[in-house]
XYZ file of C-alpha atoms in Angstrom:
570
model
C 6.780 -19.104 18.171
C 8.606 -17.879 15.060
C 8.631 -21.407 13.653
C 4.894 -21.824 14.105
C 4.228 -18.438 12.521
C 6.426 -19.370 9.552
C 4.511 -22.624 9.050
C 1.177 -20.815 9.354
C 2.238 -18.206 6.785
C 3.242 -20.958 4.360
C -0.025 -22.815 4.957
C -2.179 -19.734 4.309
C -0.664 -19.175 0.861
C 0.247 -22.759 -0.066
C -2.725 -23.331 -2.384
C -1.824 -20.304 -4.492
C 1.826 -21.310 -4.547
C 0.887 -24.853 -5.543
C -1.290 -23.669 -8.440
C 1.354 -21.176 -9.496
C -1.189 -18.934 -11.213
C -2.126 -15.309 -10.674
C -5.811 -14.453 -10.809
C -6.983 -11.017 -11.841
C -7.267 -8.529 -8.999
C -8.458 -4.947 -9.285
C -5.038 -3.404 -8.641
C -2.844 -6.286 -9.757
C -1.599 -4.911 -13.068
C -0.768 -1.563 -11.461
C 1.364 -3.173 -8.760
C 2.986 -5.660 -11.135
C 4.178 -2.681 -13.167
C 5.583 -1.112 -10.005
C 7.373 -4.324 -9.088
C 8.785 -4.601 -12.596
C 10.021 -1.004 -12.456
C 11.958 -1.728 -9.272
C 13.214 -5.073 -10.551
C 14.578 -3.542 -13.744
C 16.171 -0.649 -11.875
C 17.851 -3.025 -9.429
C 19.157 -5.059 -12.373
C 20.652 -1.855 -13.788
C 22.247 -0.850 -10.478
C 19.681 1.761 -9.406
C 18.108 1.190 -5.982
C 16.004 4.336 -5.689
C 14.322 5.399 -8.948
C 12.248 8.566 -8.936
C 10.305 8.147 -12.184
C 9.030 5.114 -14.084
C 10.893 4.350 -17.298
C 10.838 0.539 -17.521
C 7.110 0.195 -16.747
C 3.888 2.249 -16.957
C 4.439 2.693 -20.706
C 7.957 4.103 -20.242
C 6.885 7.745 -20.216
C 8.461 9.023 -16.999
C 5.415 8.845 -14.727
C 6.361 9.822 -11.152
C 4.150 7.054 -9.748
C 7.259 5.420 -8.314
C 7.706 8.479 -6.061
C 4.081 9.414 -5.444
C 2.933 5.929 -4.400
C 4.890 4.283 -1.547
C 7.138 1.722 -3.221
C 9.094 0.282 -0.305
C 7.108 -2.936 0.352
C 7.447 -3.735 -3.344
C 11.198 -4.248 -3.063
C 10.522 -7.550 -1.306
C 8.524 -8.764 -4.314
C 11.206 -7.641 -6.761
C 13.975 -9.369 -4.806
C 11.872 -12.543 -4.398
C 11.293 -12.693 -8.149
C 14.980 -12.207 -8.846
C 16.095 -14.716 -6.215
C 13.729 -17.515 -7.246
C 13.790 -16.616 -10.965
C 10.022 -17.035 -11.103
C 7.863 -13.928 -11.355
C 4.593 -15.558 -10.307
C 5.828 -17.676 -7.416
C 7.985 -14.766 -6.278
C 4.726 -12.897 -5.579
C 3.397 -15.700 -3.377
C 6.688 -16.128 -1.518
C 6.745 -12.397 -0.755
C 3.139 -12.685 0.461
C 4.217 -15.472 2.806
C 6.936 -13.257 4.251
C 4.409 -10.443 4.650
C 2.022 -12.737 6.507
C 4.819 -13.993 8.757
C 5.800 -10.431 9.663
C 2.145 -9.568 10.236
C 1.736 -12.483 12.636
C 4.873 -11.514 14.568
C 3.924 -7.822 14.790
C 0.338 -8.600 15.827
C 1.534 -11.075 18.472
C 4.027 -8.747 20.122
C 1.678 -5.761 19.854
C -0.971 -7.475 21.975
C 1.591 -9.077 24.275
C 3.045 -5.647 25.033
C -0.253 -4.522 26.577
C -1.836 -7.795 27.796
C 1.241 -9.780 28.900
C -0.667 -12.873 27.797
C 0.783 -15.193 25.149
C -2.521 -16.960 24.463
C -4.461 -13.753 23.747
C -1.620 -12.415 21.617
C -1.329 -15.658 19.642
C -5.047 -15.999 18.948
C -5.366 -12.342 17.951
C -2.463 -12.653 15.516
C -4.088 -15.699 13.924
C -7.606 -14.255 13.810
C -6.408 -10.969 12.343
C -4.005 -12.275 9.699
C -6.433 -14.973 8.490
C -9.417 -12.610 8.414
C -11.650 -12.128 5.397
C -10.388 -8.640 4.774
C -6.664 -9.384 4.941
C -7.019 -12.286 2.505
C -9.217 -10.187 0.229
C -6.592 -7.466 -0.001
C -4.017 -10.171 -0.764
C -5.879 -11.742 -3.668
C -9.140 -10.011 -4.548
C -7.678 -6.525 -4.907
C -3.922 -7.193 -4.574
C -3.585 -3.681 -3.200
C -0.039 -4.181 -1.940
C 0.094 -0.812 -0.202
C -2.955 -1.606 1.926
C -1.777 -5.200 2.408
C 1.408 -4.012 4.068
C -0.189 -1.161 5.987
C -2.552 -3.643 7.652
C 0.293 -5.468 9.392
C 1.300 -2.258 11.209
C -2.109 -1.211 12.564
C -1.990 -3.468 15.671
C 1.369 -1.942 16.587
C -0.073 1.560 16.193
C -2.926 0.838 18.606
C -0.633 -0.928 21.070
C 1.790 1.982 20.841
C -1.030 4.459 21.345
C -2.101 2.557 24.462
C 1.467 2.722 25.788
C 1.606 6.460 25.116
C -1.793 6.975 26.750
C -0.911 5.049 29.904
C 2.810 5.634 30.396
C 3.977 8.193 27.858
C 6.089 5.670 25.927
C 6.158 6.542 22.262
C 8.493 4.358 20.199
C 5.932 1.657 19.344
C 3.495 4.288 18.086
C 6.219 5.960 16.024
C 7.379 2.704 14.429
C 3.822 1.638 13.608
C 2.910 4.954 11.993
C 6.174 4.920 10.043
C 5.407 1.447 8.731
C 2.000 2.599 7.512
C 3.434 5.739 5.910
C 5.982 3.626 4.051
C 3.130 1.462 2.753
C -0.050 3.445 2.067
C -0.847 7.128 2.606
C -4.638 6.811 2.702
C -4.465 4.103 5.360
C -2.286 6.457 7.396
C -4.977 9.156 7.164
C -7.664 6.696 8.306
C -5.533 5.449 11.203
C -4.619 9.007 12.208
C -8.302 9.937 12.279
C -8.943 6.938 14.536
C -6.174 8.010 16.908
C -7.650 11.505 17.098
C -11.014 9.999 18.070
C -9.381 7.805 20.724
C -7.537 10.841 22.061
C -10.813 12.742 22.379
C -12.208 9.784 24.323
C -9.283 10.330 26.703
C -9.162 14.119 26.481
C -7.553 14.540 29.903
C -4.277 13.342 28.419
C -4.192 16.572 26.409
C -3.490 18.478 29.626
C -0.304 16.512 30.317
C 2.874 18.302 29.237
C 4.846 15.048 29.440
C 2.439 13.414 27.004
C 2.917 16.261 24.551
C 6.688 16.002 24.894
C 6.676 12.266 24.242
C 4.237 12.714 21.362
C 6.582 15.270 19.809
C 9.500 12.833 20.082
C 7.406 10.126 18.463
C 6.323 12.445 15.655
C 9.935 13.391 14.935
C 11.007 9.744 14.833
C 8.058 8.816 12.613
C 8.920 11.679 10.278
C 12.534 10.550 10.018
C 11.706 6.890 9.413
C 9.033 7.695 6.824
C 11.109 10.256 4.911
C 11.559 7.714 2.110
C 7.875 8.233 1.323
C 7.105 11.696 2.666
C 9.953 13.670 1.079
C 9.266 12.711 -2.577
C 5.534 13.042 -1.972
C 5.990 16.573 -0.631
C 8.353 17.458 -3.472
C 6.172 16.261 -6.340
C 2.884 17.554 -4.893
C 3.833 20.796 -3.130
C 7.172 22.015 -4.492
C 6.691 21.321 -8.197
C 3.889 23.290 -9.901
C 2.226 20.091 -11.112
C -1.374 19.340 -10.255
C -2.700 15.803 -10.494
C -5.799 14.154 -11.809
C -7.887 12.579 -9.037
C -9.208 9.118 -9.966
C -12.977 8.892 -9.919
C -15.147 6.002 -8.792
C -17.005 4.443 -11.773
C -20.292 4.073 -9.881
C -19.958 7.101 -7.643
C -19.055 7.502 -4.005
C -21.485 5.456 -1.968
C -21.717 3.995 1.513
C -22.172 0.337 2.382
C -25.618 -1.084 3.061
C -25.844 -2.635 6.521
C -26.815 -5.994 5.025
C -23.486 -6.078 3.182
C -21.159 -5.015 6.011
C -20.847 -8.562 7.344
C -20.166 -11.345 4.839
C -20.539 -14.932 6.036
C -20.827 -17.164 2.986
C -17.574 -18.917 2.178
C -17.321 -17.665 -1.383
C -17.914 -14.094 -0.240
C -15.590 -14.230 2.737
C -12.771 -13.061 0.507
C -14.201 -9.556 0.557
C -13.278 -6.135 1.847
C -16.073 -6.324 4.414
C -16.186 -7.696 7.937
C -16.658 -11.389 8.633
C -18.052 -13.626 11.319
C -15.144 -12.887 13.662
C -15.985 -9.185 13.793
C -19.675 -9.864 14.411
C -18.793 -12.257 17.225
C -16.458 -9.587 18.590
C -19.403 -7.204 18.873
C -21.631 -9.827 20.508
C -19.017 -10.997 23.018
C -18.162 -7.386 23.867
C -21.802 -6.632 24.621
C -22.009 -9.711 26.849
C -18.835 -8.768 28.709
C -19.309 -5.004 28.475
C -19.433 -4.277 32.216
C -16.113 -6.044 32.749
C -14.242 -4.410 29.888
C -11.488 -1.896 30.562
C -11.775 1.757 29.573
C -9.490 1.241 26.560
C -11.480 -1.803 25.414
C -14.690 0.223 25.589
C -12.983 2.958 23.581
C -12.057 0.425 20.882
C -15.614 -0.923 20.881
C -17.128 2.534 20.374
C -14.497 3.430 17.763
C -15.275 0.283 15.780
C -19.006 0.988 15.793
C -18.390 4.627 14.865
C -16.323 3.684 11.799
C -18.972 1.181 10.714
C -21.584 3.934 10.851
C -19.356 6.452 9.075
C -18.794 4.169 6.078
C -22.461 3.192 5.843
C -25.275 4.689 3.805
C -26.296 6.785 6.818
C -23.673 9.253 5.599
C -24.586 11.067 2.332
C -21.413 9.969 0.549
C -22.765 10.829 -2.896
C -23.064 14.473 -1.859
C -19.425 14.372 -0.731
C -18.154 13.240 -4.132
C -16.972 16.753 -5.038
C -15.228 17.386 -1.723
C -11.707 16.425 -0.574
C -13.297 13.386 1.118
C -13.700 11.845 -2.334
C -10.048 10.807 -2.139
C -11.191 7.836 -0.075
C -12.934 6.480 -3.250
C -14.504 3.571 -1.338
C -15.964 4.271 2.133
C -15.570 0.588 3.055
C -11.852 1.328 3.393
C -12.759 2.588 6.886
C -13.577 -0.988 7.923
C -9.903 -1.768 8.469
C -10.245 -0.134 11.895
C -13.312 -2.112 13.082
C -11.523 -5.267 11.911
C -8.648 -4.633 14.324
C -10.897 -3.478 17.160
C -13.384 -6.343 17.080
C -10.769 -9.030 16.416
C -8.927 -7.885 19.528
C -12.106 -7.599 21.600
C -13.315 -11.055 20.552
C -10.081 -12.665 21.701
C -9.533 -10.838 25.003
C -13.178 -11.019 26.082
C -13.510 -14.685 25.144
C -10.346 -15.571 27.073
C -11.550 -13.525 30.055
C -14.924 -15.288 30.047
C -13.310 -18.737 29.782
C -11.023 -17.972 32.713
C -14.003 -17.051 34.873
C -15.537 -20.474 34.328
C -14.918 -23.033 37.047
C -13.105 -25.699 35.034
C -9.559 -26.484 34.050
C -8.521 -25.635 30.513
C -5.318 -26.006 28.560
C -3.903 -22.838 26.923
C -1.990 -25.074 24.522
C -5.192 -26.904 23.640
C -7.014 -23.644 22.946
C -4.091 -22.450 20.822
C -4.138 -25.666 18.791
C -7.904 -25.485 18.274
C -7.593 -21.829 17.252
C -4.808 -22.638 14.807
C -6.785 -25.418 13.131
C -9.949 -23.307 13.024
C -8.439 -20.087 11.676
C -5.928 -21.592 9.246
C -8.471 -24.149 8.052
C -10.985 -21.372 7.442
C -8.388 -19.400 5.472
C -7.555 -22.438 3.345
C -11.244 -23.052 2.677
C -11.726 -19.477 1.510
C -8.605 -19.695 -0.650
C -9.873 -22.890 -2.270
C -13.264 -21.337 -2.969
C -11.641 -18.240 -4.464
C -9.381 -20.316 -6.717
C -12.336 -22.424 -7.896
C -14.273 -19.270 -8.742
C -11.386 -17.979 -10.876
C -9.873 -21.145 -12.309
C -11.893 -21.053 -15.536
C -11.321 -17.401 -16.372
C -9.581 -16.786 -19.667
C -5.864 -16.553 -20.205
C -4.511 -13.466 -21.916
C -3.239 -15.267 -25.000
C -3.057 -12.085 -27.045
C -0.775 -9.084 -26.872
C -2.015 -6.446 -24.431
C -2.026 -3.110 -26.263
C -3.931 0.155 -26.104
C -6.543 -1.132 -28.533
C -7.110 -4.334 -26.556
C -6.472 -4.307 -22.849
C -7.093 -6.910 -20.170
C -10.510 -8.652 -20.104
C -13.212 -7.081 -17.938
C -16.728 -8.079 -16.982
C -19.836 -5.927 -17.337
C -19.115 -4.293 -13.961
C -15.651 -3.169 -14.986
C -13.905 -5.847 -12.916
C -10.843 -7.471 -14.448
C -11.302 -11.211 -15.084
C -8.358 -13.257 -16.318
C -5.577 -15.505 -15.120
C -1.827 -15.517 -15.642
C -0.449 -19.049 -15.874
C 3.145 -18.672 -17.063
C 6.054 -16.253 -17.436
C 5.143 -15.279 -21.001
C 1.647 -14.229 -19.945
C 3.109 -12.395 -16.963
C 5.464 -10.399 -19.187
C 2.618 -9.714 -21.597
C 0.729 -8.078 -18.743
C 3.641 -5.662 -18.337
C 3.527 -4.517 -21.950
C 0.851 -1.865 -21.588
C -0.692 -0.173 -18.557
C -4.180 1.307 -18.561
C -3.483 3.372 -15.423
C -4.040 7.129 -15.608
C -2.893 7.671 -12.033
C -0.268 10.260 -11.034
C -0.060 12.037 -14.376
C -0.274 15.856 -14.441
C -3.771 17.168 -15.068
C -2.710 18.892 -18.283
C -1.363 15.605 -19.626
C -4.711 13.860 -19.080
C -6.398 15.795 -21.877
C -7.742 12.843 -23.828
C -5.213 13.076 -26.659
C -1.774 13.535 -25.096
C -1.960 10.691 -22.580
C -3.178 8.005 -25.021
C -0.431 9.139 -27.390
C 2.451 9.023 -24.929
C 1.191 5.693 -23.600
C 1.911 4.337 -27.084
C 5.351 5.998 -27.341
C 4.249 8.486 -29.970
C 5.673 11.964 -30.286
C 3.693 14.887 -31.642
C 4.570 17.402 -34.341
C 3.122 20.720 -33.192
C 3.550 22.192 -36.682
C 1.297 19.817 -38.593
C -0.515 17.880 -35.853
C 0.909 14.526 -36.883
C 2.019 11.795 -34.506
C 5.606 10.557 -34.689
C 6.361 6.874 -34.028
C 9.406 6.558 -31.801
C 11.593 3.629 -30.856
C 12.795 3.720 -27.282
C 15.199 2.125 -24.822
C 14.631 2.788 -21.114
C 17.301 3.281 -18.482
C 17.116 4.210 -14.767
C 15.410 7.622 -14.469
C 15.815 8.158 -18.196
C 15.202 6.941 -21.720
C 16.591 6.969 -25.262
C 14.329 7.884 -28.186
C 15.024 7.511 -31.889
C 12.793 8.962 -34.598
C 12.782 10.443 -38.075
C 11.382 13.836 -38.964
C 10.353 15.171 -42.352
C 9.089 18.526 -43.457
C 9.770 22.066 -42.328
C 11.167 23.242 -39.009
C 8.988 21.912 -36.225
C 8.492 21.847 -32.481
C 8.169 18.295 -31.177
C 6.538 16.861 -28.064
C 8.335 13.781 -26.769
C 6.274 10.995 -25.147
C 7.837 11.738 -21.771
C 6.280 13.595 -18.837
C 8.130 16.539 -17.245
C 7.411 17.404 -13.601
C 10.108 20.066 -13.223
C 13.178 21.368 -15.087
C 15.686 18.847 -13.730
C 15.827 16.836 -16.947
C 18.972 16.743 -19.051
C 18.161 16.363 -22.745
C 20.821 15.465 -25.303
C 19.990 15.579 -29.002
C 22.345 13.572 -31.212
C 24.958 13.682 -28.454
C 24.683 17.407 -27.621
C 22.911 19.102 -24.728
C 19.954 21.122 -25.956
C 17.495 23.477 -24.361
C 13.921 22.319 -23.971
C 10.657 23.382 -22.377
C 7.636 21.861 -20.720
C 4.880 21.849 -23.303
C 1.308 22.964 -22.536
C 0.537 19.241 -22.324
C 3.104 18.679 -19.572
C 5.670 16.757 -21.631
C 9.192 17.553 -22.838
C 9.146 19.775 -25.923
C 12.048 20.218 -28.354
C 11.996 23.256 -30.607
C 13.210 24.135 -34.105
C 13.918 20.638 -35.399
C 14.368 20.137 -39.130
C 14.174 17.041 -41.312
C 16.483 14.226 -40.308
C 17.123 11.326 -37.958
C 17.334 12.051 -34.249
C 18.547 10.253 -31.178
C 17.396 11.809 -27.912
C 18.821 10.981 -24.495
C 16.623 12.092 -21.570
C 17.934 11.802 -18.006
C 16.266 12.979 -14.807
C 18.693 14.358 -12.209
C 17.537 15.143 -8.681
C 20.266 14.104 -6.270
C 19.012 16.615 -3.703
C 15.686 14.805 -3.504
C 17.388 11.447 -3.041
C 19.599 12.844 -0.279
C 16.526 14.369 1.371
C 14.868 10.954 1.341
C 17.741 8.797 2.534
C 19.612 10.920 5.099
C 16.643 11.479 7.473
C 15.796 7.774 7.215
C 19.337 6.809 8.216
C 19.161 9.256 11.129
C 15.870 7.655 12.181
C 17.346 4.147 12.074
C 20.367 5.280 14.109
C 17.987 6.907 16.608
C 16.131 3.615 16.988
C 19.378 1.751 17.581
C 20.393 4.304 20.208
C 17.017 3.928 21.946
C 17.268 0.161 22.183
C 21.002 -0.005 22.956
C 20.882 2.980 25.359
C 24.569 3.983 25.375
C 25.961 5.541 28.549
C 26.853 8.798 26.803
C 23.189 9.562 26.015
C 21.998 12.686 27.920
C 19.760 11.686 30.807
C 16.060 12.150 30.090
C 16.403 12.712 26.328
C 14.796 9.401 25.365
C 13.664 8.174 28.761
C 10.127 7.577 27.523
C 11.292 5.701 24.478
C 11.146 2.202 25.865
C 8.157 0.448 24.268
C 7.737 -2.565 26.525
C 7.392 -2.457 30.314
């Protein structure tokens, strides 16, 4: 099984690997900067950076702590191992797809005990329109990796609902939390709805006990993401700018929810498989189990919630605006209807009075699903192959090419173009609100200091290091207070001026400010120290991993009953 999944993962991405080019995706530059930040830190011996100094314009943005970075390590290591930045991306995608196939297979097998259903679901899900679209049309790596854990979450929830077992649910939720926070919120909402469908479980003390154990384990395993997120959003006094949607918050028209044309199948909407899942479920509705009916209703509910039936534009100024794109909710119907299509189709085939070969069905499914994925990949590549190369230096005055709708359109064909893409980032995400004032942020993105005495900008040379940076600049004129092009989130920065520790303050613009400087040449060494935060991230995670090992090994010294509901499989 593992061998076939490995071959399928290679086949799905082989066309991109063969071309060896990256095509513009909405979030690609953002994630390439993240990957580069980790790669440079690893090269300098730092495995857990807290702020960005090698990427994102080298100004200390805490994006590397506020956005889950853990899936990105695979991409950084792949690039370093194969010494090819572009192909390293595709190889990491292959590994992601392989893991997704394995997780999807064993998730379904844990509740259906049927290899054929599990195999076909894994194929249908991981070759779906939406999964491929997130891989290449948006390259939203956080969502890409969160998608591979959703089947395990639903399988784990089923186990908890029926038997009180909780480890599968905990592992799945942890995987999502380590990948993408918003996906976790969407999945959690779905689990709440499913729980309400089965409200009687709320009156079971044993279910609450097992749920508590699962929540503790999930919290421990996801501490690598949750602890820095809590620190930078709740403990520090910093408030953050919320990205807006260029065309406003709007629901999806029903005519656009399902995309069938080949060229459009690489989209964030549902495809033919999901529509067939609805149809087959309606045909087989009377024979479906209670949990299958719950999934069917949940899928339809999420489709309605992300549609234009909901006044999303009126919700633009509410906390719900964080979703940015209501079609994000479609990740849940994708899982539900993919699963229902497979299990109902297999059930209907088995009721027919003729002999069939499970191996034959598996082979046909493999050819159909993988062939469809390859066809969509080929169509996507053809649609992007003639886009322009970025044969100029990307700077603040001239960023990456965009079309009239604000979509990035370009291709990256070699290492030089790849590195050029890392030279300047247009992202305003995760900066303090007071830094996004229209003058400070553009200035620090270009490594310019600011003389508060005369209002002049100060060009600065710089040399990044893990969680820190060196600046060199010259100053003329009278005594001045200077803003460095480096964000400050708290007071845990050590600042050395010409080799001596100096006092500093956070300026009204949210950057490091040095006071009472006179004319001369200066060398500034900025280093962020927060060992307590790193310990708070790593120690709970290690405890969580040890807990998992104890659950699966089940040593004799373990107190009876402590983890008796931990076993995931029957």
